PDB file of C-alpha atoms and ligand atoms in Angstrom:
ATOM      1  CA  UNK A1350       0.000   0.000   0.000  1.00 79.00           C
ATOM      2  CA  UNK A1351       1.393   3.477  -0.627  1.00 95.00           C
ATOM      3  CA  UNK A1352       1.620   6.408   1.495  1.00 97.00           C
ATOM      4  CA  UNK A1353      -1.460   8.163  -0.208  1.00 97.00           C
ATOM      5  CA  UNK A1354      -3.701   5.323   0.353  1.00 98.00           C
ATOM      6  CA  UNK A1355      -2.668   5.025   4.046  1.00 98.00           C
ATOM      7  CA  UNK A1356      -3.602   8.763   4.609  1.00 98.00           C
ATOM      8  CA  UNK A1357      -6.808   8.353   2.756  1.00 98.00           C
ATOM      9  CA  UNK A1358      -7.850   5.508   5.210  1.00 98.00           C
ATOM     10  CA  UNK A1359      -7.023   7.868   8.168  1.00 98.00           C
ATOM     11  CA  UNK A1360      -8.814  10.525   6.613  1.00 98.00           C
ATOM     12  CA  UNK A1361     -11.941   8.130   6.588  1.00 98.00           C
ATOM     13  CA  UNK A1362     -11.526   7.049  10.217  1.00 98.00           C
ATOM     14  CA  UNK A1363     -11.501  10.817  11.189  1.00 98.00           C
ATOM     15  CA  UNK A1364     -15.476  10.693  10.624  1.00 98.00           C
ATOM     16  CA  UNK A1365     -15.613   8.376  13.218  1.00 98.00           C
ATOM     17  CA  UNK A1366     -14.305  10.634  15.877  1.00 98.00           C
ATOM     18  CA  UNK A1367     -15.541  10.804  18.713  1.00 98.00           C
ATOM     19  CA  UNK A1368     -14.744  14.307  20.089  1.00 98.00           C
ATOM     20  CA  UNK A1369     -17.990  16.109  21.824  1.00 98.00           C
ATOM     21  CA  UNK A1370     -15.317  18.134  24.253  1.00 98.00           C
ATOM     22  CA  UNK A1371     -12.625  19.248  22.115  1.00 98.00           C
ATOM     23  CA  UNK A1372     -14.788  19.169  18.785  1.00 98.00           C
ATOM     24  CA  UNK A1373     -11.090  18.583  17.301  1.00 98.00           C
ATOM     25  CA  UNK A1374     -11.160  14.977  14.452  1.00 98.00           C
ATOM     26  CA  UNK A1375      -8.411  13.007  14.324  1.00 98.00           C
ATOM     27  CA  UNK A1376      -7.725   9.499  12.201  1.00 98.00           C
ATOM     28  CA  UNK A1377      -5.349   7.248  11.944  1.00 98.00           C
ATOM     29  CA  UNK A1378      -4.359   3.745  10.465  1.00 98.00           C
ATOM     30  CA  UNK A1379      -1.595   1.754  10.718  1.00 98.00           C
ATOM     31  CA  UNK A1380       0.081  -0.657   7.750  1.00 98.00           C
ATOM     32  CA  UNK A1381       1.652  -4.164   9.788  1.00 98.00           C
ATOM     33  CA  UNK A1382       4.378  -6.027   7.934  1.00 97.00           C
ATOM     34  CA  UNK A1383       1.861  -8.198   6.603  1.00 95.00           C
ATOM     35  CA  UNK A1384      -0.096  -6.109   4.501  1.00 97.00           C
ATOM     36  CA  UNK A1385      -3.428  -5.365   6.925  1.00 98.00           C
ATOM     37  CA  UNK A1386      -4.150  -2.111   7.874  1.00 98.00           C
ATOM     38  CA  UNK A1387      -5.553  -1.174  10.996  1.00 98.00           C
ATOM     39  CA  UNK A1388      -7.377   1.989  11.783  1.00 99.00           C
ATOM     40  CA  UNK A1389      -8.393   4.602  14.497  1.00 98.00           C
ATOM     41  CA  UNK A1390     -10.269   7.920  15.724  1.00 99.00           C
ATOM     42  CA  UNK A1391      -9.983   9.570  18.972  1.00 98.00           C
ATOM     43  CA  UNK A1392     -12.453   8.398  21.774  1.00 98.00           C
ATOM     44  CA  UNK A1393     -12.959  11.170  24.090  1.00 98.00           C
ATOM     45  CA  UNK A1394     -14.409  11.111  27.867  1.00 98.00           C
ATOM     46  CA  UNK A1395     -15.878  13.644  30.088  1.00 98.00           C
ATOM     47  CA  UNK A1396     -12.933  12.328  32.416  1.00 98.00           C
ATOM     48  CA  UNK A1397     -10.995  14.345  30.404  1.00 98.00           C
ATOM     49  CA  UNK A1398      -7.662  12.143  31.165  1.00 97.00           C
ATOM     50  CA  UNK A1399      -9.082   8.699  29.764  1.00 98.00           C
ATOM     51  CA  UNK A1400      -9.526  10.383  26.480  1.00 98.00           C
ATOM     52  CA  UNK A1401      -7.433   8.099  24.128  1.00 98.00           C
ATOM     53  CA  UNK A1402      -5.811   9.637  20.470  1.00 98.00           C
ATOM     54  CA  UNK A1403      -6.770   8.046  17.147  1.00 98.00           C
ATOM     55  CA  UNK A1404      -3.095   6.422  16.743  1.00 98.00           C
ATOM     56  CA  UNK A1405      -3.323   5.053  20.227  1.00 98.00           C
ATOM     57  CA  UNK A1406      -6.695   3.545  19.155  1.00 99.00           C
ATOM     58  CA  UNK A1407      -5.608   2.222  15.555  1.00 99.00           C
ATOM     59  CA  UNK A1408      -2.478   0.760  17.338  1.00 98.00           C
ATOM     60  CA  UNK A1409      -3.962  -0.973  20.453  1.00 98.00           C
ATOM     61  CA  UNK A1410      -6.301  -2.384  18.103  1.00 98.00           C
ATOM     62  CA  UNK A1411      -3.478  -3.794  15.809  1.00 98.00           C
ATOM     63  CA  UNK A1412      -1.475  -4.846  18.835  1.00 98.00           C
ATOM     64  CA  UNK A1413      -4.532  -6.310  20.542  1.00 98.00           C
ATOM     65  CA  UNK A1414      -5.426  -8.502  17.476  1.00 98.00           C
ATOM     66  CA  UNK A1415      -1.396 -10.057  17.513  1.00 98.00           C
ATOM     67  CA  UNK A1416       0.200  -7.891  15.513  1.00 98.00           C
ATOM     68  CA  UNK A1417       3.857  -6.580  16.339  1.00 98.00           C
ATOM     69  CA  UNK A1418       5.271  -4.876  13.331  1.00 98.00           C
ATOM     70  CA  UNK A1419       4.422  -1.760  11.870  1.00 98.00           C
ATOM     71  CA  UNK A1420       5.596  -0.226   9.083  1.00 98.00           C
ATOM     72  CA  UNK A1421       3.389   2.775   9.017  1.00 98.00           C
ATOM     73  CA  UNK A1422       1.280   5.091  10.584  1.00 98.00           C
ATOM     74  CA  UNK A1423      -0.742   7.517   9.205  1.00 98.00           C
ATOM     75  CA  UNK A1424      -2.471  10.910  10.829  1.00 98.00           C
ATOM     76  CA  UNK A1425      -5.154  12.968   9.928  1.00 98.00           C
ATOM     77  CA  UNK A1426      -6.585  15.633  12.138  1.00 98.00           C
ATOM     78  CA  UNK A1427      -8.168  18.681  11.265  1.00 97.00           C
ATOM     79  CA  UNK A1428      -5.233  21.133  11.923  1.00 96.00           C
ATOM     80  CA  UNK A1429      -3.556  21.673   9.143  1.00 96.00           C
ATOM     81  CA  UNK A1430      -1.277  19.589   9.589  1.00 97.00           C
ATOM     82  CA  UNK A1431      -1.706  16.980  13.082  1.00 97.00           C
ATOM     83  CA  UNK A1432       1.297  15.884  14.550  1.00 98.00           C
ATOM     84  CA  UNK A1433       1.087  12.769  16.947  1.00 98.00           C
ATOM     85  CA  UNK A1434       1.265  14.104  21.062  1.00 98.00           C
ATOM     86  CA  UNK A1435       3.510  13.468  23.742  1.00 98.00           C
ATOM     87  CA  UNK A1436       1.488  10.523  24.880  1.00 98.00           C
ATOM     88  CA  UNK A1437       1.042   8.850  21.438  1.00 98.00           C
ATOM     89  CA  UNK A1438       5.294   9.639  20.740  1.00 98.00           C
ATOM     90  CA  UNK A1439       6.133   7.752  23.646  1.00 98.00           C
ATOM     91  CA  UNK A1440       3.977   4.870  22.731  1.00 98.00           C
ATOM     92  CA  UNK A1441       4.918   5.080  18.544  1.00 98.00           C
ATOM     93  CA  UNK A1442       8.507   4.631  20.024  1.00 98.00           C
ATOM     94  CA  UNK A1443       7.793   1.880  22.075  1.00 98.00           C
ATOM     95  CA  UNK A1444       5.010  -0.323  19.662  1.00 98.00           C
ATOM     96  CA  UNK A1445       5.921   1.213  16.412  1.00 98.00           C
ATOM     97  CA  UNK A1446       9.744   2.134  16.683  1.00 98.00           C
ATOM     98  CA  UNK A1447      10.446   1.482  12.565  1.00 97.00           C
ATOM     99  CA  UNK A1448       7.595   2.647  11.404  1.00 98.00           C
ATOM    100  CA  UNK A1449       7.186   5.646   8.761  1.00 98.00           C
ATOM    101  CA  UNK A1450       5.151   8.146  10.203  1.00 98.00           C
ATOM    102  CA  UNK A1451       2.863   9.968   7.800  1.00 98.00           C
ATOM    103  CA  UNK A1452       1.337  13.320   8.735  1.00 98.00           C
ATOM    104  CA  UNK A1453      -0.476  15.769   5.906  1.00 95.00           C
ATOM    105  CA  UNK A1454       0.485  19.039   5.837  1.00 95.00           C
ATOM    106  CA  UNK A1455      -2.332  20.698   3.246  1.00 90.00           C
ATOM    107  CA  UNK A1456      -1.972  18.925   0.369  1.00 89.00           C
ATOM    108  CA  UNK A1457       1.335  17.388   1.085  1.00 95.00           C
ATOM    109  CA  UNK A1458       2.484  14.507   3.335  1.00 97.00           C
ATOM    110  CA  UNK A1459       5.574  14.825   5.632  1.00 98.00           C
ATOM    111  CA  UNK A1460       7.093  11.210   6.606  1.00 98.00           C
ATOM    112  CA  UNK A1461       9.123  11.457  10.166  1.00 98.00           C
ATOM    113  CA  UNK A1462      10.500   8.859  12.060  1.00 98.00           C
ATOM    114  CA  UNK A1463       9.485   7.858  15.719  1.00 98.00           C
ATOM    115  CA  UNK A1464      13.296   8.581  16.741  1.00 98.00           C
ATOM    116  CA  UNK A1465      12.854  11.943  15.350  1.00 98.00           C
ATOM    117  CA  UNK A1466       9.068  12.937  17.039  1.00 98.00           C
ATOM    118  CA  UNK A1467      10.879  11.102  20.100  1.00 98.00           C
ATOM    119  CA  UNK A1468      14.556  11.510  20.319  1.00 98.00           C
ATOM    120  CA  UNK A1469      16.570  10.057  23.475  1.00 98.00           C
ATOM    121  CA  UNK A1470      13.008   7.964  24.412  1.00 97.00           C
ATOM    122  CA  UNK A1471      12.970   6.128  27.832  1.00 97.00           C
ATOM    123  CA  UNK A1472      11.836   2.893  26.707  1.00 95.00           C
ATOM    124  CA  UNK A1473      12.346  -0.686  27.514  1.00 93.00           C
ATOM    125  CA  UNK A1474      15.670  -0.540  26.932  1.00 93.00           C
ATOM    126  CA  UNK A1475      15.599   1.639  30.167  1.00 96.00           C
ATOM    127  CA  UNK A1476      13.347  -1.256  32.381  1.00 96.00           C
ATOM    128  CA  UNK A1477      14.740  -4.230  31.391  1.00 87.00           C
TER     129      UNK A1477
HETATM  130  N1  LIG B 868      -5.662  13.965  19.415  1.00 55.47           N
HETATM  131  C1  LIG B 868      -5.418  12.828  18.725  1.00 55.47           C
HETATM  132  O1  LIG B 868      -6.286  11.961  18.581  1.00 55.47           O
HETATM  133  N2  LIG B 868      -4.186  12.655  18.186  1.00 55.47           N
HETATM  134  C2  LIG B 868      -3.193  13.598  18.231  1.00 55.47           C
HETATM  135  O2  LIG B 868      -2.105  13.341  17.775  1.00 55.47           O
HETATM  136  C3  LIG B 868      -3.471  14.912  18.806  1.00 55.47           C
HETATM  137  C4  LIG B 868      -4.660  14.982  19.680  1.00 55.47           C
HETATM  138  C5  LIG B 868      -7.012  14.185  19.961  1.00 55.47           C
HETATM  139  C6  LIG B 868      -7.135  14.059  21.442  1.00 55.47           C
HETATM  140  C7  LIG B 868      -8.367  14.902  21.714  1.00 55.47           C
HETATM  141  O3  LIG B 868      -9.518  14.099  21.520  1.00 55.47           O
HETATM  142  C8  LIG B 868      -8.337  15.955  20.635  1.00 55.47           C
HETATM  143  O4  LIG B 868      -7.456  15.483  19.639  1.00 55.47           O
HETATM  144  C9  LIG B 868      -7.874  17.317  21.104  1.00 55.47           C
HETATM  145  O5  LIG B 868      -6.683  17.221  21.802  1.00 55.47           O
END
């Protein structure tokens, strides 16, 4: 699957946001090393705190159906251009370390790497 068509299938997952609070879409979808794609939308709560991001969403979904490698991961959010949060760079570098991260910025898409959202990440290198 290329880039584009990753992107498009966040874009598509943004309608299923779920964002009463902030009012602010955001979709994601992740390509595994076999081929499937998985996606996600943010999931908001009125316990502001439990509120979980689209990537978070399309990757515990992925992770939670036995898949373990990733080799990209698409946003869409309705900035201009969405870059993943603190939260969702620690857990890209921990679930997702290698994989191409796609963000649109207008019409173009920007590819980063989780070492460069995340540089110097505590991880499980540090733990185990
Ligand atoms: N959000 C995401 O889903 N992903 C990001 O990378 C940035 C923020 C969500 C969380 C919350 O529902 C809303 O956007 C505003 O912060």
């Amino acid at each position: 699957m290329v880039d584009r068509e990753l992107m498009e299938k966040a874009r598509e997952a943004k309608q299923f946001a779920y964002a009463p609070y902030s009012g602010f879409r955001v979709g994601a979808a992740v390509l595994t090393k076999s081929g499937t794609v998985y996606t996600g939308c943010n999931v908001e709560s009125a316990s502001f705190g439990a509120t979980n991001c689209a990537e978070r969403v399309a990757l515990q979904k992925a992770i939670s159906e036995g898949e373990r490698e990733f080799l990209a991961l698409a946003v869409a959010g309705d900035a201009e251009m969405t870059t993943p949060c603190g939260i969702c760079r620690q857990v890209i570098s921990e679930l997702a370390p290698n994989a191409r991260i796609l963000v649109s910025e207008g019409e173009q898409l920007r590819v980063f790497t989780a070492e460069s959202l995340l540089p110097h990440a505590f991880g499980r290198k540090d733990l185990l």
